[in-house]
Amino acid sequence: DEQQERFLRALARRTWALYQTNVNQENNWLPADNFQERPFPGVAHRTSPNKIGIALLSHVAAHKFGYISARGLLERLRSTFETLSRLERHRGHFYNWYDTRTLEPLMPQYVSTVDSGNFAGHLMVLRQALLSLVHGPLFTRRIFKGLADISMIISDSFPALAKTGAWRAFVKELRAVLEARYESPEQILDSSRRLLVLAEEACSAMKPQADSEALFWLDALQQQVEDLCGEIGAFVPPSAAGGKAAQQPLTLFSLSRIDPASYPEADRAKAMEIRDVAARLAALAADLAHPAGQLAPLAPTLLLDHTPALLPLSYTLPLSRLHSPSPLFLPPHPSLLSLPFSSPPLRPLPTL
């Protein structure tokens, strides 16, 4: 029902805030293993392939929810993959733990079949998401629903601050925008610009305490509006009669193929800029859609216990020792590693 949806969407936005804040340049665009609030705030500056894969998909989910622009999504993914290319590996496999600041593998060094299997699954999902991104519509109602999620958190968590007239004006306009029907990208652009102005006025009027949670969310709101408004402004083509882009769904693919010559001379520079930026982002999405090509090939026999023809749980260095699973602990994740392998074949697990 509506109440459950509100709860889940607020939870989704709070979850994204963790990755938005901690997957940063200080940590080489890698996610921290955990963040603790008590007994004192602290970030665990270590990560694993499983954590990295979850962070990659969290960025994709944030875009689907309207929390981040397509450009912001691709920039975050590219930064993480650039870091992955610099990590030390063993025969193509990532170690199970790295320091996010120094990028050194943590002791004891070992390769986890579970984490590697999870990471392989994450990359499969990521590839499909990136291929869909190029051909999916850039501007949908999700942009405004994403703003509604963060405004709901602010209104519910800080009711005293939310009583200002400027905040009420922003919320009222956002509700009107969500209920409106849009006939053109220009209307979406106009609505986003109005929301940007009202959000700036509301954030200035509320005056939360420095270093408070309320200030964090108000800053996050303003950044989100600016990010999405900037992307809409960058990709809405001139509405000239000669322009053909307005008659097509606005996607990175379609915008990368607009013909500036079909626009009046005064609009051709803008049309060319849109085409070039869309083409660059579409090419970046295509490159990131094939992450296995950017990483060293895996050694399929490294994580195979030939005696029972099963994948063990881990491979420890420098002892080169396999750790086979207990009969009571047979996780499904390692089986993902067998998908690209044709030799040697893996026998199915017996029924327990």
Tab-separated table of C-alpha atoms in Angstrom:
chain	number	residue	atom	x	y	z
A	1	ASP	CA	0.000	0.000	0.000
A	2	GLU	CA	0.976	3.670	-0.056
A	3	GLN	CA	2.427	3.645	3.456
A	4	GLN	CA	4.648	0.665	2.688
A	5	GLU	CA	5.825	2.280	-0.538
A	6	ARG	CA	6.723	5.482	1.341
A	7	PHE	CA	8.689	3.462	3.889
A	8	LEU	CA	10.572	1.485	1.243
A	9	ARG	CA	11.381	4.512	-0.910
A	10	ALA	CA	12.649	6.434	2.125
A	11	LEU	CA	14.772	3.418	3.037
A	12	ALA	CA	16.114	3.282	-0.525
A	13	ARG	CA	17.115	6.960	-0.424
A	14	ARG	CA	18.793	6.569	2.969
A	15	THR	CA	20.678	3.515	1.687
A	16	TRP	CA	21.894	5.449	-1.347
A	17	ALA	CA	23.096	8.233	0.968
A	18	LEU	CA	25.556	5.757	2.529
A	19	TYR	CA	27.121	4.929	-0.845
A	20	GLN	CA	26.842	8.502	-2.106
A	21	THR	CA	28.848	9.721	0.889
A	22	ASN	CA	31.420	6.970	1.427
A	23	VAL	CA	32.197	5.867	-2.142
A	24	ASN	CA	34.416	8.859	-2.751
A	25	GLN	CA	37.856	9.968	-3.870
A	26	GLU	CA	39.368	9.400	-0.407
A	27	ASN	CA	38.435	5.718	-0.708
A	28	ASN	CA	39.431	5.494	-4.388
A	29	TRP	CA	35.722	5.175	-5.299
A	30	LEU	CA	35.490	1.863	-3.464
A	31	PRO	CA	32.805	1.134	-0.828
A	32	ALA	CA	33.708	0.727	2.822
A	33	ASP	CA	32.972	-2.601	4.460
A	34	ASN	CA	30.789	-0.872	7.067
A	35	PHE	CA	30.004	2.357	8.861
A	36	GLN	CA	29.316	2.386	12.590
A	37	GLU	CA	27.487	5.087	14.536
A	38	ARG	CA	28.079	3.808	18.093
A	39	PRO	CA	30.015	3.988	20.341
A	40	PHE	CA	31.634	6.511	17.980
A	41	PRO	CA	31.214	7.221	14.238
A	42	GLY	CA	33.718	5.395	12.079
A	43	VAL	CA	34.262	3.972	8.607
A	44	ALA	CA	35.953	0.593	8.060
A	45	HIS	CA	38.380	1.393	5.237
A	46	ARG	CA	38.403	-2.078	3.711
A	47	THR	CA	36.403	-3.643	0.918
A	48	SER	CA	35.830	-6.902	-0.935
A	49	PRO	CA	34.649	-7.925	-4.431
A	50	ASN	CA	31.173	-8.535	-3.039
A	51	LYS	CA	31.009	-5.044	-1.515
A	52	ILE	CA	32.292	-3.511	-4.752
A	53	GLY	CA	29.663	-5.303	-6.822
A	54	ILE	CA	26.876	-4.190	-4.487
A	55	ALA	CA	28.118	-0.601	-4.702
A	56	LEU	CA	28.126	-0.718	-8.511
A	57	LEU	CA	24.523	-1.896	-8.526
A	58	SER	CA	23.558	0.647	-5.870
A	59	HIS	CA	24.634	3.383	-8.302
A	60	VAL	CA	22.443	1.819	-10.992
A	61	ALA	CA	19.494	1.571	-8.588
A	62	ALA	CA	19.996	5.208	-7.564
A	63	HIS	CA	19.629	6.235	-11.202
A	64	LYS	CA	16.519	4.085	-11.593
A	65	PHE	CA	14.986	5.797	-8.553
A	66	GLY	CA	15.862	9.254	-9.878
A	67	TYR	CA	18.532	10.050	-7.283
A	68	ILE	CA	21.379	10.563	-9.752
A	69	SER	CA	21.676	11.589	-13.399
A	70	ALA	CA	22.903	9.308	-16.181
A	71	ARG	CA	26.078	11.357	-16.398
A	72	GLY	CA	26.619	11.082	-12.632
A	73	LEU	CA	26.037	7.326	-12.785
A	74	LEU	CA	28.571	6.778	-15.555
A	75	GLU	CA	31.177	8.977	-13.891
A	76	ARG	CA	30.912	6.978	-10.666
A	77	LEU	CA	31.131	3.654	-12.490
A	78	ARG	CA	34.125	4.790	-14.520
A	79	SER	CA	35.958	5.942	-11.399
A	80	THR	CA	35.416	2.579	-9.716
A	81	PHE	CA	36.547	0.605	-12.773
A	82	GLU	CA	39.678	2.728	-13.062
A	83	THR	CA	40.485	1.730	-9.486
A	84	LEU	CA	39.753	-1.938	-10.206
A	85	SER	CA	42.300	-1.853	-13.010
A	86	ARG	CA	44.961	-0.839	-10.456
A	87	LEU	CA	44.215	-3.496	-7.829
A	88	GLU	CA	46.681	-6.325	-7.356
A	89	ARG	CA	45.209	-9.691	-8.327
A	90	HIS	CA	46.184	-13.340	-8.381
A	91	ARG	CA	45.907	-14.940	-11.819
A	92	GLY	CA	43.097	-12.551	-12.660
A	93	HIS	CA	41.156	-13.052	-9.432
A	94	PHE	CA	40.623	-10.227	-6.956
A	95	TYR	CA	41.740	-10.836	-3.409
A	96	ASN	CA	38.997	-10.912	-0.832
A	97	TRP	CA	40.024	-7.785	1.106
A	98	TYR	CA	41.715	-4.507	0.159
A	99	ASP	CA	42.507	-1.307	2.024
A	100	THR	CA	40.357	1.331	0.289
A	101	ARG	CA	42.937	4.082	0.832
A	102	THR	CA	46.201	2.325	-0.052
A	103	LEU	CA	44.633	-0.356	-2.320
A	104	GLU	CA	46.929	-2.960	-0.729
A	105	PRO	CA	45.534	-6.502	-0.277
A	106	LEU	CA	44.935	-7.257	3.396
A	107	MET	CA	46.445	-10.234	5.193
A	108	PRO	CA	45.853	-13.097	5.053
A	109	GLN	CA	45.667	-12.920	1.285
A	110	TYR	CA	43.096	-15.260	-0.210
A	111	VAL	CA	40.631	-15.522	-3.087
A	112	SER	CA	37.043	-16.187	-2.053
A	113	THR	CA	34.910	-18.295	-4.357
A	114	VAL	CA	31.787	-16.849	-2.724
A	115	ASP	CA	32.811	-13.213	-3.213
A	116	SER	CA	34.146	-13.856	-6.717
A	117	GLY	CA	30.898	-15.592	-7.631
A	118	ASN	CA	28.843	-12.720	-6.262
A	119	PHE	CA	30.969	-10.223	-8.159
A	120	ALA	CA	30.504	-12.160	-11.399
A	121	GLY	CA	26.736	-12.007	-10.902
A	122	HIS	CA	26.861	-8.291	-10.145
A	123	LEU	CA	28.774	-7.641	-13.369
A	124	MET	CA	26.189	-9.581	-15.384
A	125	VAL	CA	23.414	-7.377	-14.019
A	126	LEU	CA	25.512	-4.231	-14.489
A	127	ARG	CA	26.144	-5.048	-18.142
A	128	GLN	CA	22.436	-5.339	-18.897
A	129	ALA	CA	21.680	-2.133	-17.004
A	130	LEU	CA	24.267	-0.200	-19.014
A	131	LEU	CA	23.004	-1.534	-22.342
A	132	SER	CA	19.484	-0.490	-21.326
A	133	LEU	CA	20.715	2.947	-20.238
A	134	VAL	CA	21.814	3.891	-23.758
A	135	HIS	CA	18.399	3.152	-25.252
A	136	GLY	CA	16.190	4.075	-22.282
A	137	PRO	CA	14.380	7.439	-22.030
A	138	LEU	CA	16.436	10.091	-20.285
A	139	PHE	CA	13.516	12.033	-18.819
A	140	THR	CA	10.733	10.218	-17.006
A	141	ARG	CA	8.659	10.838	-13.904
A	142	ARG	CA	11.297	9.018	-11.854
A	143	ILE	CA	13.288	12.281	-11.729
A	144	PHE	CA	10.570	14.002	-9.720
A	145	LYS	CA	9.706	10.901	-7.682
A	146	GLY	CA	13.343	10.810	-6.577
A	147	LEU	CA	13.017	14.383	-5.347
A	148	ALA	CA	9.797	13.452	-3.573
A	149	ASP	CA	11.643	10.710	-1.669
A	150	ILE	CA	14.262	13.031	-0.201
A	151	SER	CA	11.711	15.761	0.535
A	152	MET	CA	9.614	13.171	2.373
A	153	ILE	CA	12.616	12.293	4.568
A	154	ILE	CA	13.150	15.967	5.394
A	155	SER	CA	9.474	16.643	6.140
A	156	ASP	CA	9.065	13.540	8.322
A	157	SER	CA	12.399	13.743	10.150
A	158	PHE	CA	12.566	17.491	10.782
A	159	PRO	CA	8.972	18.746	11.142
A	160	ALA	CA	9.989	21.941	12.949
A	161	LEU	CA	12.271	23.031	10.127
A	162	ALA	CA	9.716	21.964	7.519
A	163	LYS	CA	7.179	24.515	8.768
A	164	THR	CA	8.789	27.401	6.886
A	165	GLY	CA	6.817	28.982	4.082
A	166	ALA	CA	9.647	28.416	1.602
A	167	TRP	CA	9.681	24.668	2.295
A	168	ARG	CA	5.898	24.443	1.958
A	169	ALA	CA	6.112	26.275	-1.362
A	170	PHE	CA	8.711	23.770	-2.613
A	171	VAL	CA	6.634	20.756	-1.524
A	172	LYS	CA	3.487	22.231	-3.106
A	173	GLU	CA	5.264	22.782	-6.421
A	174	LEU	CA	6.759	19.290	-6.319
A	175	ARG	CA	3.299	17.765	-5.828
A	176	ALA	CA	1.976	19.762	-8.771
A	177	VAL	CA	4.888	18.617	-10.916
A	178	LEU	CA	4.256	14.973	-10.023
A	179	GLU	CA	0.597	15.272	-11.023
A	180	ALA	CA	1.231	17.176	-14.256
A	181	ARG	CA	1.171	15.658	-17.739
A	182	TYR	CA	4.108	16.575	-19.944
A	183	GLU	CA	3.819	16.961	-23.686
A	184	SER	CA	7.410	18.005	-24.373
A	185	PRO	CA	10.908	17.918	-22.854
A	186	GLU	CA	10.763	21.717	-22.582
A	187	GLN	CA	7.953	21.421	-20.023
A	188	ILE	CA	10.043	19.024	-17.932
A	189	LEU	CA	12.944	21.479	-18.139
A	190	ASP	CA	10.757	24.386	-17.002
A	191	SER	CA	9.438	22.360	-14.053
A	192	SER	CA	12.934	21.309	-12.981
A	193	ARG	CA	14.146	24.909	-13.085
A	194	ARG	CA	11.253	26.079	-10.913
A	195	LEU	CA	12.008	23.330	-8.418
A	196	LEU	CA	15.674	24.307	-8.372
A	197	VAL	CA	14.853	27.902	-7.466
A	198	LEU	CA	12.346	26.856	-4.783
A	199	ALA	CA	14.744	24.261	-3.336
A	200	GLU	CA	17.488	26.880	-3.006
A	201	GLU	CA	15.079	29.266	-1.275
A	202	ALA	CA	13.808	26.532	1.068
A	203	CYS	CA	17.292	25.349	2.027
A	204	SER	CA	18.363	28.931	2.760
A	205	ALA	CA	15.262	29.644	4.870
A	206	MET	CA	15.380	26.516	7.059
A	207	LYS	CA	18.798	27.305	8.668
A	208	PRO	CA	19.651	23.981	10.385
A	209	GLN	CA	22.528	23.662	12.845
A	210	ALA	CA	25.997	23.136	11.417
A	211	ASP	CA	27.098	19.486	11.091
A	212	SER	CA	23.547	18.318	11.786
A	213	GLU	CA	21.651	15.543	10.029
A	214	ALA	CA	19.146	18.113	8.778
A	215	LEU	CA	21.935	20.064	7.073
A	216	PHE	CA	23.180	16.856	5.451
A	217	TRP	CA	19.778	16.140	3.902
A	218	LEU	CA	19.202	19.731	2.769
A	219	ASP	CA	22.600	19.753	1.058
A	220	ALA	CA	21.785	16.374	-0.506
A	221	LEU	CA	18.467	17.741	-1.788
A	222	GLN	CA	20.113	20.752	-3.382
A	223	GLN	CA	22.815	18.616	-4.997
A	224	GLN	CA	20.198	16.211	-6.359
A	225	VAL	CA	18.092	19.001	-7.878
A	226	GLU	CA	21.166	20.646	-9.417
A	227	ASP	CA	22.425	17.341	-10.858
A	228	LEU	CA	19.127	16.383	-12.474
A	229	CYS	CA	18.260	19.895	-13.602
A	230	GLY	CA	21.704	20.222	-15.157
A	231	GLU	CA	21.267	17.013	-17.137
A	232	ILE	CA	17.817	17.999	-18.384
A	233	GLY	CA	19.165	21.374	-19.498
A	234	ALA	CA	22.129	19.751	-21.203
A	235	PHE	CA	20.085	17.281	-23.252
A	236	VAL	CA	16.871	19.100	-24.199
A	237	PRO	CA	17.438	20.033	-27.869
A	238	PRO	CA	16.302	23.347	-29.338
A	239	SER	CA	12.588	23.178	-30.144
A	240	ALA	CA	13.060	24.408	-33.676
A	241	ALA	CA	10.656	23.316	-36.355
A	242	GLY	CA	13.484	21.823	-38.366
A	243	GLY	CA	14.856	19.748	-35.489
A	244	LYS	CA	13.865	16.086	-35.623
A	245	ALA	CA	14.966	15.119	-32.104
A	246	ALA	CA	11.776	16.434	-30.526
A	247	GLN	CA	9.759	13.852	-32.465
A	248	GLN	CA	11.833	10.981	-31.042
A	249	PRO	CA	12.164	9.582	-27.517
A	250	LEU	CA	15.119	11.388	-25.980
A	251	THR	CA	17.743	8.718	-25.303
A	252	LEU	CA	21.512	8.842	-25.374
A	253	PHE	CA	21.338	6.799	-28.581
A	254	SER	CA	18.856	9.080	-30.373
A	255	LEU	CA	20.552	12.285	-29.221
A	256	SER	CA	23.946	11.005	-30.374
A	257	ARG	CA	22.514	10.826	-33.894
A	258	ILE	CA	20.728	14.143	-34.264
A	259	ASP	CA	21.690	16.173	-37.318
A	260	PRO	CA	22.673	19.747	-36.425
A	261	ALA	CA	22.079	20.733	-40.062
A	262	SER	CA	18.333	20.166	-39.549
A	263	TYR	CA	18.257	23.101	-37.111
A	264	PRO	CA	18.358	26.806	-37.892
A	265	GLU	CA	21.868	28.197	-37.907
A	266	ALA	CA	21.399	29.886	-34.519
A	267	ASP	CA	20.641	26.501	-32.872
A	268	ARG	CA	23.246	24.344	-34.605
A	269	ALA	CA	26.005	24.882	-32.052
A	270	LYS	CA	23.687	23.751	-29.236
A	271	ALA	CA	22.520	20.738	-31.255
A	272	MET	CA	26.121	19.761	-32.005
A	273	GLU	CA	27.068	20.036	-28.333
A	274	ILE	CA	24.152	17.797	-27.323
A	275	ARG	CA	25.081	15.250	-29.999
A	276	ASP	CA	28.737	15.123	-28.955
A	277	VAL	CA	28.030	14.792	-25.206
A	278	ALA	CA	25.385	12.094	-25.798
A	279	ALA	CA	27.759	10.188	-28.089
A	280	ARG	CA	30.539	10.362	-25.520
A	281	LEU	CA	28.296	9.065	-22.714
A	282	ALA	CA	26.836	6.325	-24.932
A	283	ALA	CA	30.361	5.193	-25.815
A	284	LEU	CA	31.337	5.207	-22.143
A	285	ALA	CA	28.281	3.112	-21.238
A	286	ALA	CA	29.175	0.626	-23.990
A	287	ASP	CA	32.762	0.373	-22.708
A	288	LEU	CA	31.630	-0.186	-19.129
A	289	ALA	CA	29.075	-2.772	-20.277
A	290	HIS	CA	31.948	-5.132	-20.965
A	291	PRO	CA	33.937	-4.964	-17.700
A	292	ALA	CA	35.440	-8.400	-18.243
A	293	GLY	CA	37.311	-6.953	-21.203
A	294	GLN	CA	38.887	-4.329	-18.940
A	295	LEU	CA	39.992	-6.887	-16.358
A	296	ALA	CA	42.566	-9.661	-16.738
A	297	PRO	CA	41.067	-13.038	-17.728
A	298	LEU	CA	40.378	-15.324	-14.788
A	299	ALA	CA	42.164	-18.621	-14.304
A	300	PRO	CA	39.283	-21.145	-14.271
A	301	THR	CA	41.328	-23.987	-12.778
A	302	LEU	CA	42.556	-21.919	-9.804
A	303	LEU	CA	39.329	-22.367	-7.847
A	304	LEU	CA	38.560	-25.938	-8.797
A	305	ASP	CA	39.046	-28.904	-6.518
A	306	HIS	CA	39.667	-31.596	-9.127
A	307	THR	CA	39.120	-34.541	-6.816
A	308	PRO	CA	35.381	-34.044	-6.272
A	309	ALA	CA	35.108	-31.604	-9.227
A	310	LEU	CA	33.564	-28.976	-6.954
A	311	LEU	CA	34.319	-25.319	-6.400
A	312	PRO	CA	35.809	-24.753	-2.932
A	313	LEU	CA	35.049	-21.779	-0.733
A	314	SER	CA	38.451	-20.106	-0.983
A	315	TYR	CA	42.061	-20.276	-2.110
A	316	THR	CA	44.656	-19.051	0.405
A	317	LEU	CA	48.021	-17.581	-0.528
A	318	PRO	CA	50.958	-18.154	-0.231
A	319	LEU	CA	50.096	-21.720	0.799
A	320	SER	CA	48.111	-22.284	-2.420
A	321	ARG	CA	45.573	-24.160	-0.327
A	322	LEU	CA	41.952	-24.817	-1.298
A	323	HIS	CA	39.287	-24.797	1.399
A	324	SER	CA	36.435	-27.096	0.439
A	325	PRO	CA	32.910	-26.462	1.678
A	326	SER	CA	31.337	-28.280	4.538
A	327	PRO	CA	28.386	-30.484	3.526
A	328	LEU	CA	26.221	-28.176	5.638
A	329	PHE	CA	27.429	-25.000	3.895
A	330	LEU	CA	27.041	-25.086	0.138
A	331	PRO	CA	26.311	-21.507	-1.018
A	332	PRO	CA	24.975	-21.049	-4.554
A	333	HIS	CA	27.138	-17.987	-5.381
A	334	PRO	CA	30.316	-19.869	-6.424
A	335	SER	CA	28.382	-21.685	-9.161
A	336	LEU	CA	28.305	-18.403	-11.092
A	337	LEU	CA	32.035	-18.818	-11.659
A	338	SER	CA	31.389	-21.996	-13.641
A	339	LEU	CA	29.281	-20.230	-16.279
A	340	PRO	CA	32.185	-19.131	-18.516
A	341	PHE	CA	34.042	-22.416	-18.097
A	342	SER	CA	33.731	-25.248	-20.574
A	343	SER	CA	36.555	-27.424	-19.255
A	344	PRO	CA	36.799	-29.139	-16.882
A	345	PRO	CA	33.059	-29.730	-16.341
A	346	LEU	CA	31.545	-29.323	-12.888
A	347	ARG	CA	29.319	-32.045	-11.537
A	348	PRO	CA	26.042	-30.951	-9.946
A	349	LEU	CA	25.983	-31.187	-6.169
A	350	PRO	CA	24.324	-34.307	-4.752
A	351	THR	CA	20.975	-33.994	-3.076
A	352	LEU	CA	21.411	-33.564	0.667
